[in-house]
Coordinates of C-alpha atoms and ligand atoms in Angstrom, one line a residue:
M28 CA 57.4 5.2 64.5
K29 CA 54.8 4.6 61.9
N30 CA 56.4 3.1 58.3
I31 CA 54.5 5.0 55.5
T32 CA 54.3 4.1 51.8
I33 CA 53.1 7.2 49.5
L34 CA 52.0 6.1 46.2
G35 CA 52.1 9.2 44.0
A36 CA 54.9 10.5 45.9
T37 CA 56.0 13.1 43.2
G38 CA 52.5 14.8 42.7
S39 CA 50.8 18.1 44.6
I40 CA 49.5 15.6 47.2
G41 CA 52.9 13.9 47.4
D42 CA 54.8 16.8 47.9
S43 CA 52.4 18.1 50.8
A44 CA 52.5 14.8 52.5
L45 CA 56.3 14.8 52.7
S46 CA 56.7 18.1 53.7
V47 CA 54.5 17.4 56.9
I48 CA 56.4 14.0 57.5
A49 CA 59.4 15.9 57.1
L50 CA 58.3 18.1 60.3
H51 CA 57.9 14.8 62.2
P52 CA 61.0 12.6 61.9
D53 CA 60.4 11.4 65.5
K54 CA 57.1 9.8 64.5
F55 CA 57.3 8.6 60.7
N56 CA 59.3 6.8 58.6
V57 CA 59.0 6.9 54.7
F58 CA 59.1 3.3 53.8
A59 CA 58.2 3.3 49.9
L60 CA 57.7 5.8 47.4
S61 CA 55.9 5.5 43.8
A62 CA 56.0 7.7 40.7
N63 CA 55.0 7.0 37.2
T64 CA 57.8 8.6 34.8
N65 CA 59.2 11.7 37.1
W66 CA 62.7 9.8 37.7
Q67 CA 64.7 13.1 38.3
K68 CA 62.1 14.3 41.0
M69 CA 62.0 10.7 42.6
Q70 CA 65.8 10.9 42.7
I71 CA 65.5 13.9 45.0
L72 CA 63.1 12.4 47.4
C73 CA 65.4 9.0 47.6
E74 CA 68.3 11.5 48.5
K75 CA 66.2 13.3 51.0
F76 CA 63.9 10.3 52.5
Q77 CA 65.9 7.4 51.8
P78 CA 62.8 4.9 51.5
K79 CA 63.6 1.0 51.3
F80 CA 61.4 0.6 48.0
V81 CA 60.5 2.7 45.3
V82 CA 58.2 1.7 42.5
M83 CA 58.3 3.7 39.1
M84 CA 55.4 2.7 36.2
D85 CA 57.7 3.5 33.3
E86 CA 60.6 1.2 32.4
S87 CA 63.0 3.8 31.1
A88 CA 62.6 5.9 34.1
I89 CA 63.9 2.9 36.1
E90 CA 66.8 2.7 33.8
E91 CA 67.7 6.4 34.5
L92 CA 66.7 6.1 38.6
S93 CA 69.1 3.0 38.7
K94 CA 72.1 4.8 37.7
V95 CA 71.5 7.3 40.0
T96 CA 70.2 6.1 43.4
S97 CA 72.3 4.3 46.2
N98 CA 72.2 0.1 46.1
N99 CA 70.3 0.1 49.5
I100 CA 67.0 1.4 47.7
E101 CA 65.3 -1.5 45.8
I102 CA 63.7 -0.2 42.6
L103 CA 60.5 -2.1 41.3
H104 CA 58.6 -2.0 38.3
G105 CA 54.6 -2.2 37.5
A106 CA 51.3 -2.1 39.0
E107 CA 52.1 -5.5 41.0
A108 CA 54.8 -3.7 42.8
L109 CA 52.4 -0.8 43.6
D110 CA 50.1 -3.3 45.0
T111 CA 53.2 -5.0 47.4
I112 CA 54.3 -1.8 48.7
A113 CA 50.8 -0.7 49.5
S114 CA 50.0 -4.3 51.4
H115 CA 53.8 -4.7 52.8
N116 CA 53.6 -6.3 56.2
E117 CA 56.3 -3.7 57.6
V118 CA 53.9 -0.5 56.5
D119 CA 51.8 1.1 58.8
F120 CA 49.9 3.9 57.0
V121 CA 49.8 4.5 52.9
M122 CA 48.9 7.6 51.5
A123 CA 47.1 6.8 48.3
A124 CA 47.8 9.6 46.3
I125 CA 48.0 8.4 42.6
V126 CA 45.7 10.1 39.9
G127 CA 43.0 8.5 38.3
S128 CA 41.9 5.0 37.9
A129 CA 45.4 3.9 38.1
G130 CA 45.2 4.2 41.7
M131 CA 42.5 1.8 42.1
S132 CA 44.1 -1.6 42.5
S133 CA 47.0 -0.5 45.2
S134 CA 44.4 1.6 47.2
L135 CA 42.6 -1.9 47.3
A136 CA 45.7 -3.6 48.1
A137 CA 46.2 -1.4 51.2
A138 CA 42.4 -1.9 52.2
K139 CA 42.7 -5.7 51.9
A140 CA 46.0 -5.7 54.0
G141 CA 44.1 -3.7 56.8
K142 CA 46.4 -0.8 56.5
R143 CA 45.3 2.8 57.5
I144 CA 44.7 4.4 54.1
M145 CA 44.9 8.0 53.8
L146 CA 42.6 8.4 50.7
A147 CA 43.6 11.1 48.0
N148 CA 42.9 8.8 45.0
K149 CA 38.9 9.5 44.9
E150 CA 38.8 7.6 41.7
S151 CA 39.1 4.1 43.9
L152 CA 35.5 5.3 45.3
V153 CA 34.0 6.4 42.2
L154 CA 34.8 3.2 40.2
A155 CA 34.7 0.5 43.2
G156 CA 33.1 2.1 46.1
N157 CA 30.8 -1.0 47.3
L158 CA 34.2 -3.2 47.1
F159 CA 36.4 -1.0 48.6
M160 CA 34.2 -0.3 51.7
Q161 CA 33.7 -3.7 51.9
A162 CA 37.3 -4.5 51.8
V163 CA 37.9 -1.9 54.6
H164 CA 35.3 -3.3 56.7
D165 CA 36.2 -7.0 56.6
N166 CA 39.9 -6.3 57.3
N167 CA 39.7 -3.8 59.5
A168 CA 41.5 -1.0 58.0
E169 CA 41.1 2.3 58.5
L170 CA 40.1 4.9 56.0
I171 CA 41.1 8.4 56.4
P172 CA 40.0 10.9 53.7
V173 CA 42.6 13.1 52.1
D174 CA 40.3 15.5 50.3
S175 CA 39.6 18.9 52.2
E176 CA 35.8 18.4 52.1
H177 CA 35.4 14.7 53.0
S178 CA 38.0 15.3 55.8
A179 CA 35.8 18.3 56.9
I180 CA 32.8 16.0 57.1
F181 CA 34.7 13.3 58.9
Q182 CA 36.3 16.0 61.8
C183 CA 32.5 17.3 62.0
L184 CA 31.0 13.7 62.3
Q185 CA 33.5 12.8 64.9
S186 CA 30.6 12.5 67.3
G187 CA 28.6 10.4 64.9
K188 CA 25.5 10.9 62.6
S189 CA 22.7 11.4 65.3
G190 CA 20.4 13.9 63.9
L191 CA 22.2 14.6 60.5
S192 CA 19.8 15.7 57.9
K193 CA 22.3 16.2 55.1
I194 CA 26.1 17.3 54.5
Q195 CA 27.1 19.8 52.2
L196 CA 30.2 19.7 50.2
T197 CA 31.6 23.4 49.5
A198 CA 33.1 24.0 46.0
S199 CA 35.5 26.9 45.1
G200 CA 33.7 27.1 41.7
G201 CA 37.0 27.1 39.9
P202 CA 38.4 29.8 37.7
F203 CA 35.5 30.4 35.7
L204 CA 32.9 30.7 38.1
H205 CA 31.8 34.3 36.7
T206 CA 32.7 33.5 33.2
P207 CA 29.8 33.7 30.7
I208 CA 29.4 30.2 29.0
E209 CA 29.9 31.5 25.7
Q210 CA 33.6 32.4 26.6
L211 CA 34.1 29.0 28.0
K212 CA 34.6 27.6 24.7
T213 CA 38.2 29.1 24.0
I214 CA 39.6 28.2 27.2
T215 CA 43.3 27.0 27.2
P216 CA 44.6 24.3 29.1
D217 CA 46.8 26.7 31.1
E218 CA 43.6 28.8 31.9
A219 CA 41.7 25.8 33.1
C220 CA 44.6 24.8 35.2
A221 CA 45.1 28.5 37.0
H222 CA 43.2 27.6 40.3
P223 CA 42.5 30.6 42.3
N224 CA 42.8 28.8 45.9
W225 CA 44.4 25.6 45.4
S226 CA 47.8 24.4 44.2
M227 CA 47.1 20.9 42.5
G228 CA 47.9 18.5 39.5
R229 CA 46.7 19.3 36.2
K230 CA 44.0 16.6 35.9
I231 CA 42.2 17.5 39.1
S232 CA 42.5 21.3 38.4
V233 CA 40.8 20.8 35.0
D234 CA 38.2 19.0 36.8
S235 CA 37.8 21.9 39.5
A236 CA 37.4 24.1 36.5
T237 CA 34.3 21.9 34.8
M238 CA 33.4 21.1 38.4
M239 CA 33.4 17.3 37.9
N240 CA 35.9 17.2 40.8
K241 CA 32.9 18.1 42.9
G242 CA 31.0 15.6 41.3
L243 CA 33.2 12.8 41.9
E244 CA 33.6 14.2 45.6
V245 CA 29.7 13.8 45.8
I246 CA 30.3 10.3 45.1
E247 CA 33.2 9.7 47.2
A248 CA 31.0 11.2 50.1
H249 CA 28.2 8.7 49.2
Y250 CA 30.7 5.8 50.0
L251 CA 32.8 7.6 52.9
F252 CA 29.6 8.5 54.7
N253 CA 27.3 6.1 53.6
L254 CA 24.5 8.7 52.4
P255 CA 22.1 8.9 49.4
A256 CA 22.5 11.5 47.0
E257 CA 19.5 13.3 48.3
K258 CA 21.5 13.7 51.1
I259 CA 24.3 15.4 49.9
S260 CA 24.6 19.0 48.6
V261 CA 26.8 21.2 47.2
V262 CA 27.4 25.1 47.7
I263 CA 29.7 27.5 45.9
H264 CA 32.3 29.3 48.1
P265 CA 34.9 31.1 46.3
Q266 CA 37.3 31.8 49.1
S267 CA 37.6 27.8 50.1
I268 CA 37.6 28.8 53.7
I269 CA 34.6 26.8 54.9
H270 CA 35.7 23.1 53.7
S271 CA 32.4 21.5 54.3
S272 CA 29.6 21.4 56.6
T273 CA 27.2 18.7 58.4
Y274 CA 23.3 19.8 59.2
Y275 CA 21.0 18.5 61.8
E276 CA 17.6 18.1 62.3
D277 CA 17.6 20.6 65.2
G278 CA 18.6 23.5 63.0
S279 CA 22.5 23.3 64.0
T280 CA 25.3 23.2 61.3
L281 CA 28.6 22.3 62.0
S282 CA 31.4 23.4 59.6
Q283 CA 35.2 23.0 59.5
L284 CA 37.3 26.0 58.6
G285 CA 40.9 26.4 57.5
N286 CA 43.4 27.9 55.0
P287 CA 43.1 26.0 51.5
D288 CA 46.0 24.1 52.2
M289 CA 46.1 20.0 52.0
R290 CA 48.8 20.0 54.5
T291 CA 46.0 20.5 57.4
V292 CA 44.1 17.5 55.7
I293 CA 47.3 15.4 55.8
A294 CA 48.4 16.0 59.0
Y295 CA 45.1 15.2 60.5
A296 CA 45.0 12.1 58.4
L297 CA 48.5 11.1 59.8
S298 CA 48.0 12.2 63.5
Y299 CA 44.0 11.0 63.8
P300 CA 42.7 11.0 66.1
S301 CA 45.3 13.4 67.8
R302 CA 46.5 16.3 66.1
M303 CA 49.9 17.6 65.2
A304 CA 51.8 20.7 63.5
S305 CA 51.3 20.9 59.6
G306 CA 53.3 24.3 58.6
V307 CA 50.0 25.8 57.8
A308 CA 49.2 29.2 59.1
P309 CA 46.5 29.6 61.4
L310 CA 43.2 31.1 59.7
D311 CA 42.9 34.8 59.9
L312 CA 39.0 35.1 59.3
A313 CA 38.8 39.1 59.6
G314 CA 41.7 39.1 56.8
N315 CA 39.4 36.7 54.5
S316 CA 36.2 38.4 54.7
P317 CA 33.7 38.4 53.2
L318 CA 32.9 35.2 52.6
E319 CA 30.4 34.3 50.1
F320 CA 28.0 31.5 49.1
Y321 CA 26.0 30.7 46.0
A322 CA 23.9 27.7 44.5
P323 CA 25.9 25.7 41.7
D324 CA 24.4 26.7 38.0
L325 CA 23.8 22.8 36.6
N326 CA 23.1 24.2 33.1
K327 CA 26.9 25.7 33.3
F328 CA 28.6 23.2 35.4
V329 CA 27.0 20.2 33.5
C330 CA 29.7 17.8 34.7
L331 CA 28.4 18.3 38.5
R332 CA 24.6 17.4 37.2
L333 CA 25.9 14.3 35.3
A334 CA 28.1 12.8 38.5
F335 CA 24.8 13.1 40.5
D336 CA 22.7 11.4 37.7
A337 CA 25.5 8.7 37.8
L338 CA 25.2 8.3 41.2
K339 CA 21.5 7.9 41.3
Q340 CA 21.8 5.2 38.6
G341 CA 24.5 3.2 40.3
G342 CA 26.4 0.2 39.2
N343 CA 29.1 1.3 36.6
A344 CA 27.4 4.3 35.6
M345 CA 30.1 6.2 38.1
G346 CA 32.9 4.2 36.4
T347 CA 31.8 5.5 33.0
L348 CA 31.8 9.0 34.3
N349 CA 35.0 8.8 35.7
A350 CA 36.7 7.1 32.3
A351 CA 34.9 9.1 30.0
N352 CA 36.1 12.6 32.1
E353 CA 39.8 10.8 32.2
V354 CA 39.8 10.3 28.4
A355 CA 38.1 13.8 27.8
V356 CA 40.4 15.8 30.1
E357 CA 43.7 14.2 28.5
H358 CA 42.4 15.3 25.2
F359 CA 41.9 18.9 26.2
L360 CA 45.0 19.2 28.2
N361 CA 47.0 18.1 24.9
H362 CA 44.9 20.8 22.9
K363 CA 43.1 18.0 20.8
I364 CA 39.3 19.0 22.2
G365 CA 37.8 22.4 23.5
F366 CA 36.7 22.9 27.3
L367 CA 33.1 22.8 26.8
E368 CA 33.4 19.5 24.9
I369 CA 34.6 17.8 28.0
A370 CA 31.2 17.7 29.5
N371 CA 29.5 16.9 26.1
I372 CA 31.9 13.6 25.5
V373 CA 31.1 12.8 29.4
E374 CA 27.3 13.0 28.8
R375 CA 27.2 10.9 25.2
T376 CA 29.4 8.3 26.7
L377 CA 26.9 7.7 29.5
D378 CA 24.3 7.6 27.0
T379 CA 26.0 5.4 24.9
V380 CA 27.4 2.7 27.4
Q381 CA 25.0 0.2 28.8
N382 CA 25.2 0.5 32.6
T383 CA 26.0 -2.8 34.3
S384 CA 26.6 -4.2 37.7
A385 CA 29.9 -3.0 39.5
A386 CA 29.7 -6.3 41.5
S387 CA 33.1 -7.7 41.0
L388 CA 36.6 -6.0 39.9
E389 CA 36.6 -7.8 36.5
A390 CA 33.2 -6.1 36.0
I391 CA 34.6 -2.8 36.7
I392 CA 37.7 -2.9 34.8
A393 CA 36.0 -4.1 31.7
N394 CA 33.3 -1.3 31.8
D395 CA 36.2 1.1 32.4
K396 CA 37.8 -0.2 29.3
T397 CA 34.4 -0.1 27.4
A398 CA 34.0 3.4 28.3
R399 CA 37.0 4.7 27.7
K400 CA 37.0 2.8 24.1
T401 CA 33.6 4.7 23.7
A402 CA 34.5 8.4 24.4
Q403 CA 37.7 8.1 22.4
R404 CA 35.3 6.9 19.8
I405 CA 33.2 9.9 20.3
I406 CA 36.2 12.2 20.2
N407 CA 37.2 10.5 16.8
A408 CA 34.0 11.0 15.0
Ligands
NAP515 N1 46.2 18.0 44.8 C1 45.2 18.3 45.6 O1 45.3 19.2 46.2 C2 44.4 17.2 45.8 C3 43.3 17.5 46.6 C4 42.3 16.6 47.0 C5 42.5 15.0 46.4 N2 43.4 14.7 45.4 C6 43.2 13.7 44.7 O2 44.6 13.0 44.8 C7 45.1 12.5 43.8 C8 46.3 12.9 42.9 O3 46.4 14.2 42.8 P1 47.4 15.4 42.6 O4 46.9 16.8 42.6 O5 48.6 15.0 43.6 O6 48.1 14.5 41.3 P2 49.3 14.8 40.5 O7 50.0 16.2 40.9 O8 49.1 14.8 39.2 O9 50.5 13.6 40.8 C9 50.0 12.4 40.5 C10 50.7 11.6 41.1 O10 50.6 10.0 40.3 C11 51.8 9.4 39.8 N3 51.3 8.9 38.6 C12 50.3 9.5 37.5 N4 49.9 8.7 36.4 C13 50.3 7.2 37.3 C14 49.8 5.9 36.7 N5 49.5 5.7 35.4 N6 50.3 4.9 37.6 C15 51.0 5.2 38.6 N7 51.3 6.5 39.2 C16 50.6 7.6 38.2 C17 52.2 10.4 39.1 O11 53.7 10.3 38.9 P3 54.5 11.3 37.9 O12 55.0 12.4 38.7 O13 55.9 10.4 37.6 O14 53.7 11.6 36.7 C18 52.5 11.7 40.6 O15 53.0 11.1 41.5 C19 43.8 12.5 42.9 O16 42.9 11.5 42.6 C20 43.1 13.9 43.0 O17 41.7 14.0 42.7 C21 44.3 15.9 45.0

């Protein structure tokens, strides 16, 4: 029986993880759950899974939750408590599924405690890739990607990297793949969040629409698989059936395929190196034809270009990209800026904030603050 902590339990990945775990009560026990504000959903999860600990970030959410949950569940508050449930000595597996840079510290705590980290929070790698991978290595932690593309590459690379010439991440192209740039100016948050294939949280849905999500994934892949930007490519595949591919010197290409459903990825992360049922239907290839592929248009999807540029610059440029994007996306979701302004704000922030070394957590956090302030100033101007 493996004890599991789910960070970000009330989100889209949290939902999928708990639905897979519920299929295998003989294998997994929910030890701890976390959320930000959503105490109503947490109450339902507590009743169903009876965790030992719950962490809420919002103090008023704790008050409400305390009134309605059993005394057997210890309710904690704040970032330090997230680190505690991520590194607790009774925990075996940690699902890192908090959205944004808020998930970095607890992912790092799980790595330092030598856990199996099922990493959905790509921001941990974007901000602190070198520190994070070093912590995984030094503490014999196990890092299993929970992103469909990286899980696909991870699966393709099970027999090693011999003869590997490049990896290729697939991208759906989001809801605006065929929308002319001029029409993107007036896109609403709901339109941007209506992803054609994947059901996800609102922030990552907007990132998919701008293709910043693919850019963050390129950076994530760089750290996970220790490959330079030149060996990572992106192809648009609107059906999201091929999740990603590895290319070899002998002309061979391996791909991992499946229905677009994160439960497959999560089941693999939980059962690795074995496999187990996820609740996802088998793939019907004939029913999904034709499969299409296109090269991404970097003039339209500027965020993808900016992410490649930031990766090539190194240091804190990737953290700056991420921070500016988080600020811009939040403003877009709150109807304060237009869709096309997201890329513009990220680019101007990258041009303004001086790139520094990302050698320490303090430097990374300081840069994150500076980048957020700069992005906010650019928006206010
Ligand atoms: N969804 C996908 O299919 C998918 C696929 C691959 C990777 N990912 C990655 O997985 C992560 C989660 O994505 P998601 O789509 O599941 O997001 P989501 O649906 O928005 O859920 C986010 C979770 O994080 C919690 N949270 C939000 N702000 C927080 C804060 N400041 N501190 C602590 N917890 C906070 C939320 O709690 P409340 O509910 O209380 O707000 C919720 O439990 C992201 O990094 C995303 O890029 C997602």
